Amino acid sequence: MSFAPATRQKDMSKVRAHISISLDGYVAGPNQTQEEPLGAGGEQLHEWMFTLKAWLEPHGEPGGEDNASNAVVVEANDNVGAEIMGRGKFGPADRGSWGDEPWRGWWGEDPPFHKPVFVVTHHEREPLTLSDTTFTFVTDGIESALAEAREAAGDKDVFIGGGAAIINQYLAAGLLDELELHVVPILLGGGERLFDGVGPEVKLEQVRVVDAPGVTHLKYRVVK
Amino acid sequence: MSFAPATRQKDMSKVRAHISISLDGYVAGPNQTQEEPLGAGGEQLHEWMFTLKAWLEPHGEPGGEDNASNAVVVEANDNVGAEIMGRGKFGPADRGSWGDEPWRGWWGEDPPFHKPVFVVTHHEREPLTLSDTTFTFVTDGIESALAEAREAAGDKDVFIGGGAAIINQYLAAGLLDELELHVVPILLGGGERLFDGVGPEVKLEQVRVVDAPGVTHLKYRVVK
């Protein structure tokens, strides 16, 4: 038996999301501001990641831990050809129209994406290129953003990078293939909830569980 | 080195809870009624358990599966000397005063507890004994119920049997030692939420993760 590798890869191109979440279901804490974009306590959601080799490398830092979480992050970032994010993730915290000196993201002049990024927003804007990342602003909805991202990704996967609102929209629309949750053992008590507005019509199948220091990785496939 | 086993057991007596929870954080679905006490879709939360040897045995049924979940349930039920439950779990669905023919629980004349059960309620009532289970009704709050349950449990642990409201109260009051979540890959979209009213002041530590068919078991220790 033989198969054409290109065709097979094309078939396997997926729309994936992975996100850190508190045990009480929040992906950001309450009171998100320009100084605290992840809300009160929200930074704790990502502490498990900051020391990993797979986190430090795309940020241009050497070293880092190579534990069970590292393998999960390497896998999550592998074969991703484009990212879609919500306006909340791109920023700034007060959103609204772009103004005269438009916001250039939280990540400085060399963002860690290194791939095309599509920002879903209500406010039109020309693409912004910073180093090897180009941010394209899409104003006609999540399906249009996905079509553009798929085109840019080619045979590779599309990553829905958050926040909660945009992942919830893709989930509810039946457009997500895989969802991995990095469950952190903290309670935030408020903030931005994953799964808000998503209901029982979305069916999931448990794929894999990874127990790592200070975090549990739960991976699910969306059943179509 | 020697130690007195009785003293050591006494020190180790814990207040524990374990409960099935949907991926979106509900331990019962929306619209709980007398016919559907777990709300719309809520029965699915427990399907992973119904086929287990450790589930069937206390219900007087032979056989059953002996998989990774079975070991978790055996451990969860081991060394438990008393259970505390909320009025919602005891029933009936409409709660309120007991009336002339008081409700005797959902479990028939031979309930599967086989140990003293303390029901936290606003409505006074004499104890009810069914087979080898005695239900004692406690009207002066969760601390009083815990004192009674500890007394009844002796050197053994006290199990907080749910629903969400009573577990949340014990968590928020700093009275819980261990919490195990059986995470089921379904979205209920509404219902009774675990962690409602519990906030960041409660600190948890990840103890153990078990990947089993159709469910993931996440065990946490409450840091005092």
XYZ file of C-alpha atoms in Angstrom:
448
model
C 0.000 0.000 0.000
C 1.227 3.476 -0.781
C -0.078 6.933 -0.088
C 0.800 10.399 -1.319
C 2.468 12.241 1.584
C 1.269 15.676 0.436
C -2.363 14.563 0.295
C -2.088 12.871 3.670
C -0.626 15.993 5.271
C -3.371 18.101 3.736
C -6.000 15.791 5.229
C -4.363 16.035 8.609
C -4.228 19.835 8.759
C -6.053 20.750 11.967
C -7.439 23.697 13.852
C -6.035 23.464 17.357
C -6.150 25.407 20.594
C -4.274 24.979 23.842
C -4.571 27.264 26.813
C -3.729 27.479 30.515
C -6.778 27.364 32.767
C -7.352 27.587 36.498
C -9.078 24.729 38.280
C -12.174 26.936 38.528
C -12.271 27.445 34.767
C -10.706 30.850 34.117
C -8.051 31.636 31.504
C -7.557 35.162 32.888
C -8.283 36.634 36.310
C -10.696 39.441 37.200
C -9.974 43.126 36.404
C -7.796 42.905 33.300
C -5.891 46.184 32.820
C -3.025 47.538 30.747
C -0.678 46.852 33.696
C -2.174 43.429 34.426
C -3.398 42.130 31.050
C -4.139 38.679 32.517
C -6.131 40.128 35.415
C -5.609 39.612 39.149
C -3.611 36.447 39.704
C -3.657 35.557 36.001
C 0.133 35.462 35.617
C 0.167 32.347 37.818
C -1.562 30.473 34.979
C 1.651 30.559 32.960
C 4.342 30.059 35.592
C 4.680 26.341 34.735
C 5.736 27.420 31.230
C 8.222 30.225 31.803
C 11.089 27.924 32.819
C 10.702 25.476 29.929
C 13.225 25.081 27.141
C 10.340 25.190 24.634
C 9.233 28.563 26.029
C 12.667 30.162 26.250
C 13.837 29.121 22.783
C 11.333 31.138 20.672
C 12.016 34.087 22.983
C 15.717 33.819 22.094
C 16.789 32.559 25.532
C 19.135 29.586 26.020
C 18.650 26.709 28.454
C 15.463 25.815 30.287
C 13.834 22.676 31.675
C 13.106 19.630 29.569
C 10.362 17.909 31.600
C 6.954 16.391 30.699
C 5.504 19.870 30.111
C 8.307 20.705 27.700
C 7.343 17.784 25.459
C 3.716 18.941 25.528
C 4.664 22.485 24.487
C 6.997 21.227 21.748
C 4.171 19.086 20.372
C 1.637 21.934 20.666
C 3.881 24.301 18.720
C 4.899 21.733 16.126
C 3.475 21.921 12.594
C 1.646 25.216 13.251
C 1.548 27.421 10.148
C -0.542 30.345 11.372
C -2.161 31.706 14.521
C -5.531 33.356 15.063
C -5.992 35.513 18.140
C -8.735 37.725 19.515
C -8.426 41.463 19.911
C -8.184 40.953 23.675
C -4.953 38.965 23.317
C -3.418 41.452 20.876
C -4.408 44.428 23.031
C -4.299 47.061 24.284
C -6.495 46.405 27.327
C -8.985 49.173 26.504
C -9.536 47.928 22.908
C -11.673 50.281 20.797
C -10.428 52.009 17.621
C -6.694 51.994 16.865
C -6.070 55.767 17.048
C -3.154 57.742 15.590
C -0.319 55.760 17.135
C -1.744 52.287 16.891
C -0.820 49.641 19.443
C 1.839 47.204 18.227
C 1.102 44.271 20.573
C 2.537 43.268 23.933
C 5.632 41.571 22.554
C 8.059 44.318 21.444
C 9.793 44.514 18.057
C 10.577 40.781 17.835
C 7.367 38.911 18.758
C 7.717 35.213 19.615
C 5.259 33.986 16.975
C 7.555 33.700 13.926
C 4.535 32.986 11.700
C 1.525 34.815 10.228
C -0.926 35.962 12.920
C -4.565 36.892 12.215
C -6.207 39.208 14.727
C -10.020 39.111 14.835
C -11.242 42.647 15.513
C -14.079 45.044 14.772
C -11.629 47.783 13.739
C -9.976 47.859 10.325
C -6.223 48.268 10.060
C -3.371 47.646 7.631
C -1.169 44.603 8.333
C 1.679 45.140 10.817
C 5.017 43.405 10.310
C 7.434 43.128 13.217
C 10.559 41.078 12.498
C 9.342 37.745 11.025
C 5.753 38.062 12.325
C 3.009 39.751 10.287
C -0.230 40.621 12.071
C -3.218 40.749 9.704
C -6.400 42.350 11.071
C -9.600 40.558 10.060
C -12.892 42.398 10.521
C -15.393 40.041 8.914
C -15.583 37.292 11.494
C -14.050 34.007 12.597
C -14.818 32.001 9.450
C -13.099 34.552 7.272
C -10.120 34.646 9.653
C -9.906 30.846 9.494
C -9.987 30.853 5.684
C -7.115 33.356 5.607
C -5.138 31.472 8.246
C -5.607 28.131 6.473
C -4.359 29.682 3.254
C -1.304 31.097 5.040
C -0.643 27.829 6.912
C -0.629 25.679 3.775
C -0.378 22.033 4.852
C 0.287 22.989 8.441
C -2.171 23.440 11.322
C -3.885 26.627 12.457
C -3.504 27.553 16.122
C -6.302 29.456 17.880
C -4.220 31.393 20.379
C -6.942 32.798 22.632
C -8.246 34.434 24.684
C -11.265 32.524 25.888
C -13.793 34.423 23.762
C -12.235 33.474 20.437
C -11.670 29.822 21.414
C -15.296 29.658 22.605
C -16.489 31.029 19.273
C -14.512 28.482 17.242
C -15.636 25.651 19.542
C -19.310 26.647 19.382
C -19.127 26.975 15.586
C -17.769 23.426 15.289
C -14.540 24.696 13.697
C -12.043 23.427 16.283
C -10.469 19.967 15.940
C -8.347 19.717 19.083
C -8.281 21.425 22.456
C -5.573 20.990 25.066
C -6.025 22.431 28.542
C -3.099 23.124 30.838
C -4.897 22.846 34.184
C -3.160 24.851 36.907
C -4.108 24.106 40.548
C -5.163 27.636 41.449
C -8.547 29.252 41.973
C -8.931 32.717 40.421
C -12.481 33.287 41.694
C -13.461 35.352 38.651
C -12.312 36.503 35.220
C -12.563 35.202 31.692
C -14.174 31.766 31.447
C -13.411 29.122 28.898
C -16.565 27.345 27.589
C -18.883 30.325 28.213
C -21.604 30.139 25.576
C -20.455 26.692 24.446
C -22.952 23.948 25.245
C -23.611 20.202 25.218
C -23.868 20.119 21.415
C -20.044 20.184 21.328
C -18.816 16.607 21.852
C -15.310 15.875 23.056
C -13.186 12.768 23.298
C -10.335 12.405 25.775
C -7.065 11.929 23.888
C -4.270 12.099 26.436
C -3.393 13.189 29.942
C 0.057 14.344 31.076
C 0.903 14.836 34.749
C 3.705 17.435 35.054
C 5.152 19.614 37.833
C 2.459 22.093 38.907
C 0.184 21.481 35.912
C -1.873 18.761 34.225
C -2.250 18.665 30.457
C -5.618 17.364 29.218
C -5.966 16.889 25.487
C -9.332 16.453 23.747
C -10.495 15.822 20.198
C -13.689 17.480 19.037
C -16.025 14.815 17.649
C -17.592 16.002 14.392
C 12.081 3.739 65.722
C 8.564 2.886 66.808
C 5.264 4.714 66.680
C 1.845 4.185 68.178
C -0.432 3.154 65.292
C -3.566 4.616 66.899
C -1.961 8.050 67.341
C -0.606 7.998 63.834
C -4.005 7.107 62.357
C -5.648 9.864 64.369
C -3.186 12.391 62.943
C -3.933 11.190 59.462
C -7.721 11.442 59.717
C -8.772 13.688 56.829
C -11.741 15.524 55.437
C -12.010 14.499 51.805
C -14.244 15.125 48.832
C -14.343 13.605 45.381
C -16.874 14.418 42.735
C -17.547 14.013 39.011
C -17.369 17.258 37.085
C -17.909 18.272 33.480
C -15.087 19.929 31.568
C -16.992 23.209 31.880
C -17.103 22.925 35.668
C -20.563 21.605 36.527
C -21.340 18.763 38.935
C -25.017 18.715 37.907
C -26.737 19.948 34.760
C -29.379 22.679 34.434
C -33.026 22.194 35.546
C -32.702 19.671 38.375
C -36.071 18.026 39.010
C -37.481 15.067 40.931
C -37.341 13.024 37.703
C -33.876 14.277 36.754
C -32.120 14.991 40.067
C -28.791 15.598 38.312
C -30.314 18.027 35.804
C -30.245 17.878 32.012
C -27.363 15.677 30.920
C -26.104 15.232 34.483
C -26.329 11.437 34.463
C -23.475 11.382 31.948
C -21.171 12.608 34.710
C -21.346 9.223 36.390
C -21.385 6.801 33.461
C -17.655 6.062 33.863
C -18.450 4.714 37.337
C -21.521 2.553 36.831
C -19.635 -0.360 35.281
C -16.874 -0.515 37.895
C -16.451 -3.362 40.353
C -16.013 -0.762 43.130
C -19.377 0.764 42.242
C -21.332 -2.464 41.839
C -20.068 -4.121 45.036
C -21.595 -1.701 47.609
C -24.811 -1.854 45.580
C -24.825 -5.635 46.050
C -24.029 -6.435 42.412
C -21.351 -8.957 41.336
C -18.683 -8.454 38.676
C -17.698 -5.157 37.074
C -14.582 -3.664 35.539
C -11.282 -3.427 37.374
C -9.532 -0.619 35.451
C -7.596 2.508 36.517
C -10.842 4.183 37.620
C -11.695 1.210 39.809
C -8.495 1.659 41.809
C -9.294 5.366 42.239
C -12.796 4.611 43.562
C -11.494 1.886 45.886
C -8.967 4.338 47.305
C -11.556 7.129 47.587
C -13.930 4.896 49.541
C -11.220 3.381 51.730
C -10.925 4.414 55.386
C -14.069 6.586 55.268
C -15.930 6.525 58.609
C -18.743 8.996 57.938
C -20.258 11.060 55.115
C -21.616 14.593 55.129
C -24.026 15.567 52.366
C -26.088 18.628 51.500
C -29.854 18.680 51.509
C -29.758 18.831 47.709
C -28.068 15.419 47.516
C -30.431 13.844 50.052
C -33.510 15.326 48.342
C -36.261 15.580 47.398
C -35.698 18.041 44.553
C -38.100 20.647 45.914
C -36.423 20.675 49.396
C -38.343 22.762 51.965
C -39.854 21.326 55.170
C -40.130 17.536 55.520
C -43.949 17.272 55.696
C -46.008 14.383 57.069
C -44.481 11.579 55.030
C -40.877 12.662 55.034
C -38.631 11.800 52.112
C -36.352 8.821 52.773
C -33.624 9.558 50.217
C -33.125 8.425 46.620
C -31.604 5.058 47.494
C -34.441 2.779 48.656
C -34.462 0.694 51.846
C -30.817 -0.413 51.579
C -28.745 2.698 50.780
C -25.198 2.138 49.494
C -23.476 4.172 52.222
C -23.126 1.530 54.961
C -21.890 4.205 57.366
C -23.251 7.202 59.330
C -24.435 10.019 57.049
C -24.926 13.612 58.217
C -27.326 15.726 56.156
C -26.852 19.499 56.436
C -30.317 21.099 56.274
C -32.332 24.042 57.581
C -35.174 21.720 58.644
C -35.050 19.687 61.862
C -35.806 16.008 61.789
C -35.221 12.845 63.826
C -32.507 10.484 62.575
C -33.559 7.978 59.894
C -32.113 4.470 59.867
C -32.362 2.391 56.703
C -30.569 -0.962 56.888
C -27.007 -0.216 58.113
C -27.094 3.518 57.203
C -28.290 6.150 59.673
C -29.019 9.635 58.328
C -28.623 12.336 60.990
C -30.024 15.779 60.148
C -27.844 18.692 61.281
C -29.392 22.158 61.361
C -26.649 24.259 62.948
C -24.175 24.490 60.089
C -21.185 22.806 58.488
C -18.812 23.057 61.453
C -21.282 21.321 63.714
C -21.910 18.648 61.074
C -18.159 18.090 60.786
C -17.760 17.742 64.561
C -20.506 15.112 64.624
C -19.116 13.296 61.605
C -15.568 13.261 63.027
C -16.913 11.812 66.264
C -18.793 9.111 64.346
C -15.812 8.381 62.068
C -13.371 7.824 64.928
C -9.893 7.380 63.450
C -11.263 7.202 59.920
C -11.749 9.997 57.369
C -14.845 12.095 56.785
C -16.173 12.216 53.218
C -17.960 15.332 51.981
C -20.350 13.705 49.527
C -21.717 16.770 47.693
C -23.430 18.466 45.996
C -21.347 21.391 44.917
C -22.765 23.828 47.480
C -21.642 21.837 50.499
C -18.182 21.080 49.070
C -17.780 24.775 48.238
C -18.689 25.705 51.811
C -16.147 23.311 53.335
C -13.468 24.448 50.856
C -14.094 28.145 51.500
C -14.048 27.570 55.272
C -10.632 25.890 55.032
C -12.030 22.626 56.414
C -11.286 20.334 53.473
C -7.970 18.429 53.265
C -8.250 16.654 49.921
C -10.287 17.109 46.755
C -10.387 14.683 43.855
C -12.124 15.634 40.619
C -13.319 13.054 38.133
C -13.210 15.172 34.979
C -15.648 13.930 32.336
C -15.176 15.213 28.744
C -18.670 16.653 28.371
C -19.990 20.204 28.366
C -23.224 20.699 30.320
C -23.561 24.407 29.483
C -25.216 25.213 32.818
C -26.135 23.803 36.221
C -24.455 23.536 39.596
C -20.885 24.827 39.615
C -18.069 23.559 41.777
C -15.869 26.387 43.183
C -18.669 29.003 43.148
C -17.946 31.392 45.998
C -14.527 29.845 46.613
C -11.654 32.165 45.770
C -7.873 32.491 45.470
C -7.388 32.313 49.254
C -7.809 28.534 48.948
C -4.449 27.063 47.900
C -4.170 23.662 46.264
C -1.326 21.323 45.463
C -1.483 18.747 42.702
C -1.141 15.249 44.178
C -1.845 12.789 41.402
C -3.368 12.391 37.959
C -4.952 9.203 36.620
C -5.893 8.808 32.950
C -8.760 6.305 32.653
C -11.345 5.359 30.006
C -13.657 8.358 29.490
C -12.529 10.230 32.607
C -9.466 11.832 34.178
C -8.948 11.777 37.937
C -7.222 14.882 39.344
C -6.329 14.756 43.034
C -5.395 17.867 45.034
C -4.294 18.562 48.597
C -5.516 21.757 50.257
C -2.511 23.690 51.564
C -3.211 24.962 55.096
